[in-house]
Backbone as a ProteinNet text record, in pm:
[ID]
protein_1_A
[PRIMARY]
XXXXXXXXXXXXXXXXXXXXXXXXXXXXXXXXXXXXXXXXXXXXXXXXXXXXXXXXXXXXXXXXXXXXXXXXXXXXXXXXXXXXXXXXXXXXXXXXXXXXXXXX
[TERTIARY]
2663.1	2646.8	2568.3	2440.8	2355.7	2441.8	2447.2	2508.6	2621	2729.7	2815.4	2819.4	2712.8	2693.4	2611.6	2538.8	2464	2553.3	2635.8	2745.5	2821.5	2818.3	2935.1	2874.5	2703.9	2638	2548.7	2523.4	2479.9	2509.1	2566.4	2615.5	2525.4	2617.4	2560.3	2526.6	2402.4	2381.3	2449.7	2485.9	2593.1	2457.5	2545.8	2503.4	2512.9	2577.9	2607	2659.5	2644.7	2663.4	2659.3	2735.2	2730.5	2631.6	2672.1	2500	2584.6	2474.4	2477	2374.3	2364.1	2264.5	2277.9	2196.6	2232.6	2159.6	2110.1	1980.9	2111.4	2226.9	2313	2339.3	2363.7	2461.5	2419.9	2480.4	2452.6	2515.5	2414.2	2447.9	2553.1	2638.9	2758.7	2706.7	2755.3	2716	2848.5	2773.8	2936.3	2885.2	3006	2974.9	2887.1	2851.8	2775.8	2862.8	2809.7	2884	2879.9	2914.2	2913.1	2777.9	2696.5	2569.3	2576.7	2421.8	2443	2396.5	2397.8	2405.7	2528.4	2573.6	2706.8	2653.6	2442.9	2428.1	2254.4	2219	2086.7	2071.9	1960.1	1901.7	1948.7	2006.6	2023.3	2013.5	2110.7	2051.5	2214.9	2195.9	2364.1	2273.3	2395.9	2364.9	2447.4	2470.7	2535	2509.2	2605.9	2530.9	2527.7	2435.1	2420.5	2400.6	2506.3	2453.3	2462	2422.4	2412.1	2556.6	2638.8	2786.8	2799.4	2642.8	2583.9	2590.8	2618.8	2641.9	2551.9	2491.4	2419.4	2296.8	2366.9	2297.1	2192.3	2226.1	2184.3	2056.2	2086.9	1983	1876.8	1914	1818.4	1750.7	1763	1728.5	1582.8	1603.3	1486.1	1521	1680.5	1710.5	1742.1	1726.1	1715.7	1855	1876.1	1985	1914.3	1824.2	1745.9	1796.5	1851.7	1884.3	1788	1727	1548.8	1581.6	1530.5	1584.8	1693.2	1776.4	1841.1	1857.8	1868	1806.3	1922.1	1915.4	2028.2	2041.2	1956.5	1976.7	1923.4	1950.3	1922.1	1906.5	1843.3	1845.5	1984.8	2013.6	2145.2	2131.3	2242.5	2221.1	2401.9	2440.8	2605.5	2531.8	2632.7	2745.7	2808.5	2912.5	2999	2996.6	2896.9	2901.5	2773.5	2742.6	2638.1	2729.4	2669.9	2701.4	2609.5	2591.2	2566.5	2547	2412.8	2466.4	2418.3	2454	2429.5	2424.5	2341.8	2321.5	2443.8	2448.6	2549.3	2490.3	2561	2537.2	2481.1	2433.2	2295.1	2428.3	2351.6	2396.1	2412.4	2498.1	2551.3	2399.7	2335.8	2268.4	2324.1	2441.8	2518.9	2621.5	2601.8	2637.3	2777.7	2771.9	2892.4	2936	3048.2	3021.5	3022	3027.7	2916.4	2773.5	2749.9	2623	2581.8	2512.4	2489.1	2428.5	2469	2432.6	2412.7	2300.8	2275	2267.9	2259.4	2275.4	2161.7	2093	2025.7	2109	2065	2171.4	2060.5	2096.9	2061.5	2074.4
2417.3	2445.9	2335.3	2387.4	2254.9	2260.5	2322.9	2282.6	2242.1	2233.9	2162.1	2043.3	2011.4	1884.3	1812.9	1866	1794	1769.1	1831.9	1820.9	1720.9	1675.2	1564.1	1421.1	1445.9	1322.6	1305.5	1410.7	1374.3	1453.3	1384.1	1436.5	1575.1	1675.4	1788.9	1766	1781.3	1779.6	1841.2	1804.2	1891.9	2000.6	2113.7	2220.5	2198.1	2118	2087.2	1992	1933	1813.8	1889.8	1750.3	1758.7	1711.1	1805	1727.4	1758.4	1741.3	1720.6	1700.6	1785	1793.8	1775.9	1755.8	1710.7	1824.2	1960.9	2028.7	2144.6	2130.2	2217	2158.6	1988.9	1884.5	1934.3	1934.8	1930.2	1769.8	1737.3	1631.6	1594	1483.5	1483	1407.4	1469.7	1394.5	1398.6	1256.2	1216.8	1220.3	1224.7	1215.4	1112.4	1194.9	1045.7	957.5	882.1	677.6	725.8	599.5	604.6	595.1	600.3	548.3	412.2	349.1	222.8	140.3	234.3	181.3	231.2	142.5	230.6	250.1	237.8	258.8	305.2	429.8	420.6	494.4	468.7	509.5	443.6	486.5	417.1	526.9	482.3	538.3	552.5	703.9	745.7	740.6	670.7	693.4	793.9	838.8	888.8	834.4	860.9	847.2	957.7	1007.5	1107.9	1041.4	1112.4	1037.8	1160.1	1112	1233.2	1223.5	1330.2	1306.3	1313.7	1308.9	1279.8	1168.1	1174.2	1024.3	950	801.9	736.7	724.7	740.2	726	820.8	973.8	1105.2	1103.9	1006.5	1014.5	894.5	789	707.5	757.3	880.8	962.6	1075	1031.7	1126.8	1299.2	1287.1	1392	1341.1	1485.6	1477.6	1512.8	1482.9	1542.9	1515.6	1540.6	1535.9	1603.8	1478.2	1523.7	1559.8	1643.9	1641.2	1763.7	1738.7	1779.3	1753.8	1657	1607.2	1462.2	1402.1	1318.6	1221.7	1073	987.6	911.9	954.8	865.9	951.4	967.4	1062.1	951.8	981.2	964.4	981.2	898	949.8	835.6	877.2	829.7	829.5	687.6	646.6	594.4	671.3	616.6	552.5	523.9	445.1	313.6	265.7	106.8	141.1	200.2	229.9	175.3	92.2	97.3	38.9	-12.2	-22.2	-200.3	-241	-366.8	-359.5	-465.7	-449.9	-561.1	-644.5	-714.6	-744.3	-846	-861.5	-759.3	-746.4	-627.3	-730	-605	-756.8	-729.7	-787.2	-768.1	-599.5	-600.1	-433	-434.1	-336.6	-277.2	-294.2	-273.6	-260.6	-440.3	-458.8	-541.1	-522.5	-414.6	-355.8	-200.2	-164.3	-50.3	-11.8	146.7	149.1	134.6	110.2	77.2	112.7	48.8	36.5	-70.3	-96.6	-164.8	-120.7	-264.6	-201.1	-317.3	-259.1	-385.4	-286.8	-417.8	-347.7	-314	-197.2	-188.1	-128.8	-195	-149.2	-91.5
5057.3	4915.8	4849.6	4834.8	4780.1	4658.7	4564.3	4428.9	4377.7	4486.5	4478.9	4507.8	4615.8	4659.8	4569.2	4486.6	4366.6	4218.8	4241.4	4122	4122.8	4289.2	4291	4268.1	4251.4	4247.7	4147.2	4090.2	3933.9	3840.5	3711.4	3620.9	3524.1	3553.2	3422.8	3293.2	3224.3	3110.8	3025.2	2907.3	2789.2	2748.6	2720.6	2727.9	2539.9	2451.8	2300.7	2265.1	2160.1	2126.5	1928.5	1903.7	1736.6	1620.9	1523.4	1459	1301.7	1215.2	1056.7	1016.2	916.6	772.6	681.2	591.4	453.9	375.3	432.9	355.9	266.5	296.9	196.9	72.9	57.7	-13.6	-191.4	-190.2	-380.9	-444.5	-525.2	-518.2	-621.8	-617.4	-684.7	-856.1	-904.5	-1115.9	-1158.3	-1191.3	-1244.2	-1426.5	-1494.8	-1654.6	-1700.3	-1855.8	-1877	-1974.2	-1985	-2058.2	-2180.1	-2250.1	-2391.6	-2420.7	-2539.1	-2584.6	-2586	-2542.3	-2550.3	-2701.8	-2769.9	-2894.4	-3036.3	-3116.5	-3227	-3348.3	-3330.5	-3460.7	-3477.5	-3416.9	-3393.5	-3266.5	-3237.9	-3070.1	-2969.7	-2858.7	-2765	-2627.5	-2507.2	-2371.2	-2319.9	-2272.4	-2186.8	-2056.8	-1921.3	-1833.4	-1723.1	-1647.6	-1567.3	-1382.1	-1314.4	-1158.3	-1113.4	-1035	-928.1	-812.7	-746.1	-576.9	-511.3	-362.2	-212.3	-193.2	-146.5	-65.6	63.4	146.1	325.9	319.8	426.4	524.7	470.6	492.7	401	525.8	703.6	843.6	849.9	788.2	771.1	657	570.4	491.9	537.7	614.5	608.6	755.6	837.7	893.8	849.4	733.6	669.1	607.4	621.1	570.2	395.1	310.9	180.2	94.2	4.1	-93.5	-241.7	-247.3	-370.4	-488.8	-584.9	-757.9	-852	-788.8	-843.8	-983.4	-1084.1	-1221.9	-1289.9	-1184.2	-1286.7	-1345.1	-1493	-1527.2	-1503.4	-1488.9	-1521.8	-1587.7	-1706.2	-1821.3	-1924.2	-2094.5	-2193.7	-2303.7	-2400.9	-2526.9	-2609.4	-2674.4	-2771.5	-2846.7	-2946.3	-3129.5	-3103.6	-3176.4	-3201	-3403.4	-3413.9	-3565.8	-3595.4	-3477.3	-3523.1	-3561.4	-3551.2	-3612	-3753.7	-3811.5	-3880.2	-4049.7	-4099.9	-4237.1	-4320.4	-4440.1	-4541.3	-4599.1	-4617.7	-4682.9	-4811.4	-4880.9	-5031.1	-5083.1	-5177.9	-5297.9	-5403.8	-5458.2	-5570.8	-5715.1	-5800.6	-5841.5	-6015.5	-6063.2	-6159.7	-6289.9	-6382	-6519.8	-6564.4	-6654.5	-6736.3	-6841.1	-6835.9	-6950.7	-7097.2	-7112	-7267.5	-7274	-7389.1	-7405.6	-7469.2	-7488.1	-7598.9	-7570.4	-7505.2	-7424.5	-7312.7	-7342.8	-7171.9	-7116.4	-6986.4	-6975.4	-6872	-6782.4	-6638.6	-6546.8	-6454.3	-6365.2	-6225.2	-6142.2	-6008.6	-5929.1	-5779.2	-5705.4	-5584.3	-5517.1	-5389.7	-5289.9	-5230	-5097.6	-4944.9	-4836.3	-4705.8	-4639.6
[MASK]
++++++++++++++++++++++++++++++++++++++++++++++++++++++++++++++++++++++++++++++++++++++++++++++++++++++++

């Protein structure tokens, strides 16, 4: 039996072995931050990452967040207020009158 006798002296090739892709992954987004400003324009960021192996991607396989952004434009309030001037002299000397002060 040649083929038994070759079996006993060199090993069979695997007929399968295991593998992985990354061409399904959706990529993971996480929320975005606060604004980085409390009074005006500022910048939200968020992370998006791949949830593949990190081996798989530096393989040349992709998990591309492609349209989605990780960073936006945004506007905070909460620190927004008002400054102001001491307030001048009353118009009326006697009475009512009016007065004003500059404000920012």
């Amino acid at each position: 039996r040649p083929e038994a006798e070759c079996a006993a002296t060199v090993a069979k090739p695997s007929s399968s072995e295991t593998c992985s892709s990354c061409a399904g992954c959706s990529p993971d987004v996480g929320a975005w931050g606060e604004c980085s400003a409390t009074c005006g324009q500022g910048v939200q960021q968020r992370a998006i990452t791949c949830p593949c192996d990190q081996g798989l991607l530096d393989a040349g396989n992709t998990c591309s967040p492609s349209g989605l952004p990780e960073s936006r434009v945004c506007f905070g309030y909460t620190g927004c207020g008002f400054e102001h001037g001491a307030w001048g002299s009353c118009s009326s000397t006697c009475g009512p009158g009016q007065r004003s002060r500059d404000v920012w």
